């Protein structure tokens, strides 16, 4: 694939970023994609390796060597055809996927991997530009009705696949717009929401009915999960009206930090903070928006959600931003002989970190302190890990100033009220219990109710959600029709 000697001749070419002082003034995307010539060079670096580990490293099993070769040959239309055959939404993954395919690239054994994500980004942007992304309505309708609950990437993928198979699909979302955590969890500067909007229009043309502002079941009292629902529907209503129901809600139950002072004002979950800014960007008015202007912000949690809080706080104009991570600082370079082709443990610096952030590792919060009911700081302690146990370092206690604390320590489970409403059996982590076997996969303990994405596997990547949505769609199609031509 590509040029036979390309991997020896050409270096990896990274996508560019707009300058920090420019990009932090707005919420627009700032990644500068590859030019045609740069994409061709990246495609040329693909090695024609005997076993393309990138294919299996990619959760949707993109046929990566083929589209690399086609881009090298500048056959963009067929490159899009190959990419579209395995991934419903490359414009999502081409922007926000961490690219496990690149970590699995054979060239990554002793060199920089092929820029697969940047090639994918280039292909899909060109496809939209040239009008190659068109609705694909079914030729024959089955007369079967399917409800998909949750309109994030898993729900969108499942709904699109099922509609293309000829079923009448209704995509149900508790919030006011389609997109789930893609819409209200991912900042616009990482992915502008026009990418969701035009996919929604494509899906409508394929026959998907969109039903927003509709909550299935009821959230528990005092829940802080984002919810702008205007109506409620019961599980009994859905199972009576539809031939199958697919539960694809995101993992929104945030992990809390129950230490003294947790009830002080100014301490919020990341998923209280991030959705509000996305709504404002969409032109909505948000009463009492959580803002970081002029504040000393501490983000607790070192993952992607924490990084999103950092980037948003910088755009608000925070006085300072500090991010805590409980674990020790990872090495800057991974041990490739030990980890390849799997996802490696190494230090990852995001574009948000580069915009301004102090990062603290191996640190734990002991107590929130405040005045007049508002948080003013944190008492912390350094920690060490010995024999798998966390041990506090004596004499390392300190107090740090904080006017706003954002909890971004991950998510423990999906919205339990949906699973409880259907009476679905849960696993030990509170997710829907459902397997992925070729026969009967994604089926829950309740007849004709299926689960996929975060609802089934827990907090995960957008690319995993798309994979699960596609596979669940095939399982539902088989359940309804006795067979399925949908790809698994």
Short mmCIF file of C-alpha atoms in Angstrom, two decimals:
data_model
loop_
_atom_site.label_atom_id
_atom_site.label_comp_id
_atom_site.label_asym_id
_atom_site.label_seq_id
_atom_site.Cartn_x
_atom_site.Cartn_y
_atom_site.Cartn_z
CA UNK A 1 0.00 0.00 0.00
CA UNK A 2 1.12 3.56 -0.58
CA UNK A 3 4.64 3.95 -1.94
CA UNK A 4 6.79 0.86 -1.37
CA UNK A 5 9.69 2.89 0.04
CA UNK A 6 7.55 5.74 1.36
CA UNK A 7 7.99 4.92 5.04
CA UNK A 8 11.75 5.27 4.61
CA UNK A 9 11.56 8.49 2.60
CA UNK A 10 8.93 10.59 4.36
CA UNK A 11 8.47 11.85 7.92
CA UNK A 12 5.14 11.98 9.71
CA UNK A 13 3.32 15.27 9.06
CA UNK A 14 1.16 16.51 11.93
CA UNK A 15 -1.96 18.60 11.47
CA UNK A 16 -1.42 22.22 12.47
CA UNK A 17 -3.08 24.37 15.15
CA UNK A 18 -4.03 28.01 15.03
CA UNK A 19 -1.95 30.10 17.48
CA UNK A 20 -3.02 29.93 21.12
CA UNK A 21 -3.70 33.69 21.53
CA UNK A 22 -6.04 33.52 18.53
CA UNK A 23 -7.94 30.31 19.28
CA UNK A 24 -8.69 30.95 22.98
CA UNK A 25 -10.76 33.99 21.98
CA UNK A 26 -13.53 31.82 20.54
CA UNK A 27 -15.04 28.34 20.49
CA UNK A 28 -14.29 27.51 16.85
CA UNK A 29 -12.29 24.50 15.73
CA UNK A 30 -8.63 25.41 15.34
CA UNK A 31 -7.05 22.31 13.76
CA UNK A 32 -5.55 23.00 10.34
CA UNK A 33 -6.03 19.88 8.22
CA UNK A 34 -3.51 18.41 5.83
CA UNK A 35 -3.20 19.75 2.30
CA UNK A 36 -3.75 17.28 -0.54
CA UNK A 37 0.02 16.92 -0.98
CA UNK A 38 0.57 16.36 2.75
CA UNK A 39 -2.19 13.73 2.84
CA UNK A 40 -0.62 12.02 -0.18
CA UNK A 41 2.71 11.86 1.64
CA UNK A 42 1.07 10.40 4.73
CA UNK A 43 -0.65 7.78 2.58
CA UNK A 44 2.70 7.01 0.96
CA UNK A 45 4.13 6.07 4.38
CA UNK A 46 1.76 3.07 4.73
CA UNK A 47 4.04 0.02 4.68
CA UNK A 48 2.09 -2.75 2.92
CA UNK A 49 2.70 -4.80 6.07
CA UNK A 50 1.60 -8.44 5.99
CA UNK A 51 -0.71 -8.06 8.98
CA UNK A 52 -2.19 -4.54 9.24
CA UNK A 53 -2.62 -4.26 13.00
CA UNK A 54 -4.19 -0.82 12.47
CA UNK A 55 -7.37 -2.56 11.27
CA UNK A 56 -7.81 -4.47 14.51
CA UNK A 57 -6.56 -1.55 16.59
CA UNK A 58 -9.50 0.47 15.24
CA UNK A 59 -12.74 -0.44 17.07
CA UNK A 60 -14.83 0.00 13.88
CA UNK A 61 -12.20 -1.96 11.91
CA UNK A 62 -11.65 0.74 9.31
CA UNK A 63 -9.94 -0.69 6.21
CA UNK A 64 -7.02 1.63 6.75
CA UNK A 65 -4.34 0.41 4.31
CA UNK A 66 -6.84 0.59 1.45
CA UNK A 67 -7.86 4.21 2.02
CA UNK A 68 -4.24 5.17 2.70
CA UNK A 69 -3.31 3.78 -0.70
CA UNK A 70 -6.23 5.50 -2.42
CA UNK A 71 -5.29 8.86 -0.89
CA UNK A 72 -1.69 8.32 -2.02
CA UNK A 73 -3.07 7.78 -5.53
CA UNK A 74 -5.35 10.83 -5.06
CA UNK A 75 -8.47 8.70 -5.65
CA UNK A 76 -10.44 10.56 -2.98
CA UNK A 77 -13.89 9.38 -4.05
CA UNK A 78 -13.05 5.71 -3.62
CA UNK A 79 -11.15 6.49 -0.43
CA UNK A 80 -14.40 7.89 0.95
CA UNK A 81 -16.32 4.80 -0.23
CA UNK A 82 -13.92 2.57 1.71
CA UNK A 83 -14.06 4.75 4.84
CA UNK A 84 -17.85 5.04 4.70
CA UNK A 85 -18.22 1.26 4.54
CA UNK A 86 -17.07 0.82 8.15
CA UNK A 87 -17.65 4.16 9.89
CA UNK A 88 -20.94 6.06 9.86
CA UNK A 89 -19.40 9.29 11.17
CA UNK A 90 -15.71 9.76 10.25
CA UNK A 91 -16.02 13.50 10.85
CA UNK A 92 -16.55 12.71 14.55
CA UNK A 93 -13.68 10.25 14.91
CA UNK A 94 -11.41 12.28 12.60
CA UNK A 95 -11.65 15.10 15.14
CA UNK A 96 -11.95 13.58 18.60
CA UNK A 97 -10.77 9.97 18.44
CA UNK A 98 -7.44 9.36 20.25
CA UNK A 99 -6.46 7.11 17.30
CA UNK A 100 -5.73 3.66 18.76
CA UNK A 101 -5.16 2.66 15.12
CA UNK A 102 -1.99 4.75 15.08
CA UNK A 103 -0.65 3.13 18.24
CA UNK A 104 -1.19 -0.24 16.51
CA UNK A 105 0.54 0.86 13.28
CA UNK A 106 3.46 -1.47 12.45
CA UNK A 107 5.59 1.58 11.62
CA UNK A 108 5.07 2.66 15.25
CA UNK A 109 7.30 -0.22 16.42
CA UNK A 110 10.43 1.85 15.82
CA UNK A 111 9.30 5.06 14.11
CA UNK A 112 6.43 7.55 14.06
CA UNK A 113 3.18 5.93 12.93
CA UNK A 114 1.27 6.82 9.77
CA UNK A 115 -1.00 9.84 10.35
CA UNK A 116 -4.14 7.74 9.95
CA UNK A 117 -6.45 10.10 11.85
CA UNK A 118 -5.37 13.10 9.78
CA UNK A 119 -5.98 11.13 6.57
CA UNK A 120 -9.45 10.15 7.78
CA UNK A 121 -10.14 13.80 8.63
CA UNK A 122 -9.05 14.85 5.13
CA UNK A 123 -11.17 12.21 3.39
CA UNK A 124 -14.44 13.02 5.12
CA UNK A 125 -14.04 16.80 4.91
CA UNK A 126 -13.44 16.47 1.18
CA UNK A 127 -16.45 14.14 0.87
CA UNK A 128 -18.75 16.74 2.44
CA UNK A 129 -17.20 19.49 0.35
CA UNK A 130 -17.85 17.61 -2.88
CA UNK A 131 -21.34 16.36 -2.00
CA UNK A 132 -20.45 12.69 -1.80
CA UNK A 133 -22.22 12.23 1.56
CA UNK A 134 -25.84 11.68 0.56
CA UNK A 135 -28.89 10.02 2.14
CA UNK A 136 -29.27 6.29 1.53
CA UNK A 137 -32.95 5.54 2.15
CA UNK A 138 -34.00 1.89 1.96
CA UNK A 139 -35.52 0.48 -1.21
CA UNK A 140 -37.94 -1.70 0.75
CA UNK A 141 -39.64 -1.02 4.09
CA UNK A 142 -40.07 -3.88 6.55
CA UNK A 143 -42.99 -2.46 8.51
CA UNK A 144 -41.09 -3.04 11.77
CA UNK A 145 -40.75 -0.22 14.31
CA UNK A 146 -37.65 0.35 16.44
CA UNK A 147 -37.09 2.91 19.20
CA UNK A 148 -33.51 3.97 19.92
CA UNK A 149 -33.16 5.67 23.31
CA UNK A 150 -30.19 8.03 23.48
CA UNK A 151 -28.89 9.98 20.50
CA UNK A 152 -25.16 9.99 21.07
CA UNK A 153 -22.79 8.26 18.62
CA UNK A 154 -24.05 4.77 19.52
CA UNK A 155 -27.69 5.78 19.12
CA UNK A 156 -27.07 7.69 15.90
CA UNK A 157 -25.13 4.77 14.38
CA UNK A 158 -27.76 2.21 15.41
CA UNK A 159 -30.62 4.38 14.14
CA UNK A 160 -28.95 5.03 10.79
CA UNK A 161 -28.12 1.38 10.19
CA UNK A 162 -31.61 0.20 11.15
CA UNK A 163 -33.25 2.83 8.94
CA UNK A 164 -31.11 1.74 6.00
CA UNK A 165 -32.27 -1.83 6.64
CA UNK A 166 -35.85 -0.64 6.07
CA UNK A 167 -37.19 -0.32 9.62
CA UNK A 168 -39.17 2.65 10.92
CA UNK A 169 -36.80 4.13 13.49
CA UNK A 170 -37.48 6.76 16.16
CA UNK A 171 -34.44 8.28 17.85
CA UNK A 172 -35.36 9.49 21.34
CA UNK A 173 -33.28 12.09 23.22
CA UNK A 174 -33.98 13.62 26.64
CA UNK A 175 -32.21 16.89 25.77
CA UNK A 176 -33.37 19.55 23.35
CA UNK A 177 -31.08 18.59 20.47
CA UNK A 178 -29.83 15.36 18.96
CA UNK A 179 -26.25 14.34 19.74
CA UNK A 180 -26.09 13.17 23.34
CA UNK A 181 -22.65 13.61 24.88
CA UNK A 182 -21.31 14.55 21.45
CA UNK A 183 -23.57 17.60 21.59
CA UNK A 184 -23.24 18.59 25.22
CA UNK A 185 -20.08 16.86 26.44
CA UNK A 186 -17.58 17.70 23.68
CA UNK A 187 -16.59 21.40 23.51
CA UNK A 188 -17.21 23.16 20.22
CA UNK A 189 -13.53 23.98 19.85
CA UNK A 190 -12.89 20.25 19.50
CA UNK A 191 -15.89 19.54 17.30
CA UNK A 192 -18.34 22.14 16.05
CA UNK A 193 -21.92 20.95 16.15
CA UNK A 194 -22.58 21.57 12.46
CA UNK A 195 -21.10 18.11 11.95
CA UNK A 196 -23.92 16.60 14.01
CA UNK A 197 -26.58 18.80 12.41
CA UNK A 198 -25.86 17.73 8.86
CA UNK A 199 -25.82 14.06 9.86
CA UNK A 200 -29.21 14.61 11.50
CA UNK A 201 -30.52 15.98 8.20
CA UNK A 202 -29.08 12.99 6.35
CA UNK A 203 -30.74 10.58 8.80
CA UNK A 204 -34.09 12.34 8.53
CA UNK A 205 -33.89 11.92 4.75
CA UNK A 206 -33.23 8.22 5.34
CA UNK A 207 -36.42 7.94 7.36
CA UNK A 208 -35.30 8.37 10.99
CA UNK A 209 -37.80 10.23 13.18
CA UNK A 210 -36.16 12.51 15.75
CA UNK A 211 -37.90 12.93 19.11
CA UNK A 212 -36.11 15.36 21.42
CA UNK A 213 -36.99 16.63 24.88
CA UNK A 214 -38.32 13.19 25.83
CA UNK A 215 -37.16 11.44 29.00
CA UNK A 216 -37.61 7.69 29.36
CA UNK A 217 -38.34 6.99 33.01
CA UNK A 218 -37.57 9.55 35.70
CA UNK A 219 -34.28 10.85 37.03
CA UNK A 220 -33.80 10.38 40.78
CA UNK A 221 -34.41 13.31 43.12
CA UNK A 222 -31.50 15.75 43.20
CA UNK A 223 -29.83 14.31 40.12
CA UNK A 224 -27.38 16.70 38.45
CA UNK A 225 -27.44 14.92 35.09
CA UNK A 226 -28.12 17.36 32.25
CA UNK A 227 -31.78 17.10 31.32
CA UNK A 228 -33.90 19.54 29.35
CA UNK A 229 -36.77 17.11 28.76
CA UNK A 230 -40.25 18.50 28.32
CA UNK A 231 -42.08 15.19 28.37
CA UNK A 232 -41.72 11.75 29.91
CA UNK A 233 -42.47 8.40 28.34
CA UNK A 234 -42.60 5.06 30.14
CA UNK A 235 -40.79 1.88 29.27
CA UNK A 236 -44.16 0.15 29.02
CA UNK A 237 -45.28 2.61 26.35
CA UNK A 238 -42.17 2.00 24.29
CA UNK A 239 -42.26 -1.79 24.46
CA UNK A 240 -45.97 -1.75 23.57
CA UNK A 241 -45.54 0.59 20.60
CA UNK A 242 -42.29 -0.73 19.10
CA UNK A 243 -41.09 -4.13 17.89
CA UNK A 244 -37.67 -3.54 19.45
CA UNK A 245 -36.03 -0.99 21.73
CA UNK A 246 -32.31 -0.17 21.76
CA UNK A 247 -30.88 1.57 24.83
CA UNK A 248 -27.85 3.65 23.84
CA UNK A 249 -27.61 6.40 26.47
CA UNK A 250 -24.23 7.72 27.53
CA UNK A 251 -22.39 7.19 30.82
CA UNK A 252 -23.49 10.37 32.59
CA UNK A 253 -23.37 9.36 36.26
CA UNK A 254 -20.29 11.29 37.33
CA UNK A 255 -17.88 9.96 39.95
CA UNK A 256 -18.14 12.16 43.05
CA UNK A 257 -15.53 13.20 45.62
CA UNK A 258 -17.13 12.85 49.06
CA UNK A 259 -14.66 14.74 51.23
CA UNK A 260 -15.40 17.44 53.84
CA UNK A 261 -16.66 20.67 52.28
CA UNK A 262 -18.15 19.00 49.21
CA UNK A 263 -21.40 20.95 49.70
CA UNK A 264 -19.72 24.37 49.27
CA UNK A 265 -20.84 26.55 46.36
CA UNK A 266 -18.41 26.63 43.46
CA UNK A 267 -17.84 22.86 43.26
CA UNK A 268 -19.43 21.32 40.17
CA UNK A 269 -19.32 18.22 38.05
CA UNK A 270 -17.71 18.71 34.63
CA UNK A 271 -21.01 17.70 33.06
CA UNK A 272 -22.72 20.61 34.76
CA UNK A 273 -20.09 23.01 33.42
CA UNK A 274 -19.46 21.85 29.83
CA UNK A 275 -23.06 21.51 28.52
CA UNK A 276 -23.91 25.05 29.59
CA UNK A 277 -21.19 26.56 27.42
CA UNK A 278 -22.26 24.45 24.45
CA UNK A 279 -25.81 25.74 24.83
CA UNK A 280 -24.58 29.32 24.93
CA UNK A 281 -22.54 28.67 21.79
CA UNK A 282 -25.72 27.39 20.14
CA UNK A 283 -27.45 30.71 20.87
CA UNK A 284 -29.38 29.67 23.98
CA UNK A 285 -29.60 31.70 27.15
CA UNK A 286 -28.44 29.89 30.27
CA UNK A 287 -29.53 31.38 33.56
CA UNK A 288 -26.78 31.33 36.19
CA UNK A 289 -24.17 29.85 33.88
CA UNK A 290 -21.12 28.44 35.68
CA UNK A 291 -18.27 30.72 34.61
CA UNK A 292 -14.51 30.70 35.20
CA UNK A 293 -13.87 34.38 34.41
CA UNK A 294 -11.05 35.71 36.60
CA UNK A 295 -11.19 32.66 38.86
CA UNK A 296 -8.56 30.27 40.09
CA UNK A 297 -9.85 26.98 38.69
CA UNK A 298 -8.88 23.52 39.84
CA UNK A 299 -9.91 20.58 37.68
CA UNK A 300 -9.86 17.26 39.52
CA UNK A 301 -9.31 14.44 37.05
CA UNK A 302 -6.58 14.03 34.45
CA UNK A 303 -8.51 12.57 31.52
CA UNK A 304 -10.14 13.99 28.40
CA UNK A 305 -13.10 15.48 30.26
CA UNK A 306 -10.72 17.31 32.58
CA UNK A 307 -8.80 18.57 29.56
CA UNK A 308 -12.07 19.87 28.08
CA UNK A 309 -12.71 21.76 31.33
CA UNK A 310 -9.22 23.27 31.05
CA UNK A 311 -9.82 24.50 27.50
CA UNK A 312 -13.23 25.93 28.34
CA UNK A 313 -11.92 27.68 31.47
CA UNK A 314 -9.15 29.29 29.46
CA UNK A 315 -11.70 30.58 26.97
CA UNK A 316 -13.72 32.04 29.84
CA UNK A 317 -10.64 33.97 30.95
CA UNK A 318 -9.69 32.10 34.12
CA UNK A 319 -6.97 33.66 36.28
CA UNK A 320 -5.27 30.26 36.56
CA UNK A 321 -6.08 26.63 35.76
CA UNK A 322 -4.63 23.63 37.59
CA UNK A 323 -5.42 20.02 36.81
CA UNK A 324 -5.07 17.24 39.38
CA UNK A 325 -4.32 13.61 38.63
CA UNK A 326 -4.30 10.99 41.40
CA UNK A 327 -1.87 8.69 39.58
CA UNK A 328 1.88 9.35 39.15
CA UNK A 329 3.07 11.20 36.06
CA UNK A 330 3.43 8.71 33.20
CA UNK A 331 6.68 8.41 31.23
CA UNK A 332 7.01 10.71 28.22
CA UNK A 333 7.79 7.74 25.98
CA UNK A 334 6.08 4.39 26.23
CA UNK A 335 7.84 1.03 26.41
CA UNK A 336 7.00 -0.03 22.85
CA UNK A 337 8.33 -3.60 23.04
CA UNK A 338 6.07 -4.11 26.06
CA UNK A 339 2.89 -2.39 24.85
CA UNK A 340 2.74 -2.41 21.05
CA UNK A 341 0.22 -2.84 19.36
CA UNK A 342 -1.96 -2.00 22.37
CA UNK A 343 -2.82 1.38 23.84
CA UNK A 344 0.32 2.53 25.67
CA UNK A 345 0.74 4.17 29.04
CA UNK A 346 2.52 7.47 28.47
CA UNK A 347 2.18 11.19 29.18
CA UNK A 348 -0.34 12.82 26.86
CA UNK A 349 -0.46 16.59 26.48
CA UNK A 350 -3.62 17.94 24.87
CA UNK A 351 -4.09 21.17 22.94
CA UNK A 352 -5.95 22.52 25.98
CA UNK A 353 -2.94 21.90 28.21
CA UNK A 354 -0.80 23.85 25.76
CA UNK A 355 -3.17 26.82 26.11
CA UNK A 356 -2.25 27.23 29.77
CA UNK A 357 -2.50 24.76 32.63
CA UNK A 358 -0.47 23.60 35.62
CA UNK A 359 -0.61 19.81 35.91
CA UNK A 360 -0.21 18.14 39.29
CA UNK A 361 0.30 14.37 39.50
CA UNK A 362 0.10 12.00 42.46
CA UNK A 363 -2.04 14.43 44.43
CA UNK A 364 -5.24 13.85 46.40
CA UNK A 365 -7.82 16.26 47.78
CA UNK A 366 -8.36 15.91 51.53
CA UNK A 367 -10.86 18.72 52.09
CA UNK A 368 -12.59 21.64 50.42
CA UNK A 369 -12.38 24.83 52.44
CA UNK A 370 -14.48 27.95 52.09
CA UNK A 371 -15.91 31.15 53.48
CA UNK A 372 -19.56 32.13 53.72
CA UNK A 373 -20.61 28.92 51.99
CA UNK A 374 -18.34 29.35 48.96
CA UNK A 375 -15.22 27.36 48.12
CA UNK A 376 -11.96 29.27 48.52
CA UNK A 377 -9.40 26.48 48.42
CA UNK A 378 -8.42 22.83 48.76
CA UNK A 379 -6.33 20.94 51.28
CA UNK A 380 -4.23 18.41 49.40
CA UNK A 381 -1.66 15.72 50.07
CA UNK A 382 0.89 14.00 47.88
CA UNK A 383 0.46 10.26 47.43
CA UNK A 384 2.59 7.28 46.50
CA UNK A 385 1.53 3.90 45.18
CA UNK A 386 3.04 0.82 46.80
CA UNK A 387 1.87 -2.74 46.19
CA UNK A 388 -1.22 -1.40 44.48
CA UNK A 389 -2.19 0.75 47.45
CA UNK A 390 -2.28 4.54 47.74
CA UNK A 391 -0.20 5.90 50.61
CA UNK A 392 -0.13 9.53 51.72
CA UNK A 393 3.32 11.14 51.85
CA UNK A 394 3.91 12.50 55.38
CA UNK A 395 4.48 16.25 55.55
CA UNK A 396 3.25 16.89 51.99
CA UNK A 397 -0.01 18.58 52.92
CA UNK A 398 -0.67 21.99 51.39
CA UNK A 399 -3.55 24.39 50.74
CA UNK A 400 -4.24 25.70 47.26
CA UNK A 401 -6.47 28.62 46.30
CA UNK A 402 -9.59 27.79 44.30
CA UNK A 403 -12.65 29.83 43.35
CA UNK A 404 -14.07 27.12 41.08
CA UNK A 405 -13.57 23.36 41.35
CA UNK A 406 -14.61 21.06 38.50
CA UNK A 407 -14.91 17.34 39.17
CA UNK A 408 -13.88 15.35 36.10
CA UNK A 409 -12.98 11.97 37.54
CA UNK A 410 -14.85 9.87 35.03
CA UNK A 411 -18.28 8.29 34.99
CA UNK A 412 -19.44 5.31 36.98
CA UNK A 413 -22.51 4.25 35.00
CA UNK A 414 -25.22 5.32 32.58
CA UNK A 415 -28.46 6.95 33.67
CA UNK A 416 -29.77 4.26 36.01
CA UNK A 417 -33.35 5.42 35.69
CA UNK A 418 -33.57 4.18 32.08
CA UNK A 419 -32.35 0.69 32.96
CA UNK A 420 -34.55 0.62 36.04
CA UNK A 421 -37.57 1.68 34.00
CA UNK A 422 -37.19 -1.36 31.74
CA UNK A 423 -36.15 -3.69 34.55
CA UNK A 424 -32.96 -4.58 32.71
CA UNK A 425 -30.46 -6.75 34.59
CA UNK A 426 -27.24 -4.86 35.36
CA UNK A 427 -23.65 -5.95 35.66
CA UNK A 428 -21.40 -5.22 38.64
CA UNK A 429 -20.67 -1.72 37.34
CA UNK A 430 -24.29 -0.70 36.90
CA UNK A 431 -24.33 -1.09 33.12
CA UNK A 432 -26.88 -3.08 31.15
CA UNK A 433 -25.90 -6.74 31.15
CA UNK A 434 -25.69 -7.85 27.52
CA UNK A 435 -23.11 -9.81 25.56
CA UNK A 436 -21.68 -9.32 22.09
CA UNK A 437 -22.03 -12.86 20.74
CA UNK A 438 -22.64 -13.21 17.01
CA UNK A 439 -26.02 -14.77 17.75
CA UNK A 440 -28.23 -12.90 20.21
CA UNK A 441 -25.67 -10.19 20.90
CA UNK A 442 -26.61 -6.93 22.63
CA UNK A 443 -29.87 -8.42 23.90
CA UNK A 444 -30.68 -7.61 27.54
CA UNK A 445 -32.56 -9.72 30.05
CA UNK A 446 -35.83 -8.10 28.91
CA UNK A 447 -37.40 -9.45 25.70
CA UNK A 448 -36.92 -7.24 22.61
CA UNK A 449 -34.81 -4.72 24.57
CA UNK A 450 -31.18 -4.29 23.47
CA UNK A 451 -28.31 -2.15 24.81
CA UNK A 452 -25.17 -0.72 23.24
CA UNK A 453 -22.49 1.91 23.74
CA UNK A 454 -21.84 3.35 27.19
CA UNK A 455 -25.16 1.89 28.33
CA UNK A 456 -23.68 -1.59 27.91
CA UNK A 457 -19.87 -1.25 28.14
CA UNK A 458 -19.55 1.80 30.39
CA UNK A 459 -17.63 5.02 29.77
CA UNK A 460 -15.70 4.67 26.54
CA UNK A 461 -14.62 6.31 23.29
CA UNK A 462 -16.83 7.72 20.54
CA UNK A 463 -15.36 5.19 18.12
CA UNK A 464 -16.37 2.33 20.44
CA UNK A 465 -19.88 3.78 20.63
CA UNK A 466 -20.15 3.81 16.84
CA UNK A 467 -18.96 0.21 16.68
CA UNK A 468 -21.48 -0.92 19.29
CA UNK A 469 -24.31 0.97 17.60
CA UNK A 470 -23.53 -0.70 14.27
CA UNK A 471 -23.28 -4.16 15.80
CA UNK A 472 -26.43 -3.73 17.87
CA UNK A 473 -28.28 -2.65 14.72
CA UNK A 474 -27.34 -5.91 13.04
CA UNK A 475 -28.44 -7.88 16.10
CA UNK A 476 -31.81 -6.09 16.14
CA UNK A 477 -32.24 -6.59 12.39
CA UNK A 478 -31.60 -10.33 12.82
CA UNK A 479 -34.04 -10.45 15.73
CA UNK A 480 -36.78 -8.79 13.67
CA UNK A 481 -36.19 -10.44 10.31
CA UNK A 482 -34.41 -13.74 11.07
CA UNK A 483 -31.35 -12.62 9.09
CA UNK A 484 -29.42 -9.45 8.36
CA UNK A 485 -27.40 -8.01 5.52
CA UNK A 486 -26.02 -5.25 7.72
CA UNK A 487 -22.27 -5.40 8.30
CA UNK A 488 -21.16 -6.53 11.73
#
